[in-house]
Amino acid sequence: MTLRRTQSLCPVCLRRIAASYEISSRDARSVVLRKTCPDHGTFSVPVWRESGEGALATPPFAAWSRPKNPSYPANPRTPISQGCPYDCGLCPAHAQHTCTGLFEVTKRCDMACPVCYAQAGSVSNPQCCEAGDIPLAVIAGQMDTLKGASGPCNVQISGGEPTVRDDLPQIIAMARQRGFGLVQINTNGLRLSRQQSYARTLRDAGLDSVYLQWDGVRESSFMTLRGREGLDFKRAAVRNCADAGLGVVLVATVVRGVNDNELGDLLRLALDLGSAVRGLHIQPAAFFGRYPWQLEDAPRLTLPDVMAALAGQAPEMVSPGHLHPPGCENELCSFSAVYRRVQNNGQPGLQWLPDAGQSCCAPAAQTVAQTAVQTAPQTAPQTASQTGGTIAPPPAEEGARKAKQFVAMHWKGGDAADAGAAASNSGADGFSRFLAQAGAEQRFTLSCMAFQDALSLDLDRVRGCCIHVVRPDGRMIPFCLHNLTASNGTRLYGEQP
């Protein structure tokens, strides 16, 4: 049974082809994305697996909906020539604004992880030496391009491993000087653990948040995914970040059969590490870049698989009913929830805050149910009478705006509450005032983002992407397309010059 039609790519030749979401012939509670290339045959990949009963039941595919009206770029950088996904820059057809702009400032890395989207740190990578670092002047131009196109969005400085650059404080200062909402680095934590004063140096330069790779609670998982043990040095990195007043988000790449049975304990560990850890962000592995499996046989997890794992392994804190679809990106890309840190019998715990999450990026519960059958997005707002009395989908731009504010407030360290209070007193809107009073330092975000690879790519999802990699030539490419590789490793978008 076909549930929805879209377009995708052949994972072998990267040709654009028709695709459809269908109920799996093997399991009536599973949905697959199916597509056929005239040259390379039919491909099918699971994208949704319902499970559980009662309070532990994960949501059905049809009900996991968050419609929104598209918001197109005011000043698109590239024209439409070959059509999506070949014209990114952004092109006039892209339907969402930038929530997070990402700068890959180096291809170098002090690790060579077996699983790496960027293929960094490998001796086979011709750009793994210092000469391949992006010059400061070019990075400044990239930042100016992003600011001009997207305003004060959030930014993430990534790589490779950005901390291998000794001029990283300068790069952070450049971002801070341009007034971006959140300045964050994406790091493995090695340098932060080895140099106690380094976190303070980055904080003084203007850093707000550390997006810290942390895949599990067992060294065996680190060995499989990262090629080395990691628990001790990552604990040291968190301590140093906390001492410097930086917010930390633990980021777990999760692979079926490797570390998906550690999510409950990882959540408990995140709470044990203290209030500097502002959230746990889970990424079911997408299979592009470097990975040790064959694309079609890769051990995949879907969003409801992660929901079920969290609820099953930490039922005292998490229920699938806490988790809502996003208001920024496409609903099949992510889920999130907001909690308050509490103490339960002397142990760190969580209390769900339903209003906090709904205020940021989800519709009211009844709206989700009403939109179970997805319709094509409208190009103009509708009135209640036009929608049969239901609330019209909000503009995608509004979801992006709220998501940017929410992430910046909750993932910052140290003076996040003071910053929020300043926003509250500056005539900001109601949502900003809500955040200012939110007590962000006692809140904890739980989120998951499912990136797309050559098998799972859905061009409707791509057009709604709000995480854009800013390339040296100024083009802004949706994250999944920037990293996407065919089954033989060929990149859809080639290496940056």
GROMACS .gro file of N, CA and C in nm, residues 1 176 197 218 258 280 354 434 471:
model
   27
    1MET      N    1   0.084  -0.120   0.000
    1MET     CA    2   0.000   0.000   0.000
    1MET      C    3   0.088   0.125   0.000
  176ARG      N    4   3.135   3.540   1.669
  176ARG     CA    5   3.073   3.620   1.775
  176ARG      C    6   3.058   3.766   1.732
  197SER      N    7   4.307   2.456   3.034
  197SER     CA    8   4.273   2.597   3.011
  197SER      C    9   4.212   2.622   2.873
  218ARG      N   10   2.991   0.206   2.701
  218ARG     CA   11   3.085   0.095   2.699
  218ARG      C   12   3.201   0.126   2.605
  258VAL      N   13   2.506  -0.229   1.780
  258VAL     CA   14   2.634  -0.182   1.836
  258VAL      C   15   2.612  -0.113   1.969
  280LEU      N   16   2.102   1.557   2.546
  280LEU     CA   17   2.151   1.439   2.475
  280LEU      C   18   2.087   1.441   2.337
  354PRO      N   19   0.572   1.942   2.908
  354PRO     CA   20   0.502   1.939   2.779
  354PRO      C   21   0.485   2.076   2.716
  434PHE      N   22   0.923   3.409   2.701
  434PHE     CA   23   0.903   3.276   2.759
  434PHE      C   24   1.037   3.208   2.786
  471ARG      N   25   2.976   2.654   0.207
  471ARG     CA   26   3.098   2.614   0.139
  471ARG      C   27   3.185   2.735   0.108
   0.00000   0.00000   0.00000
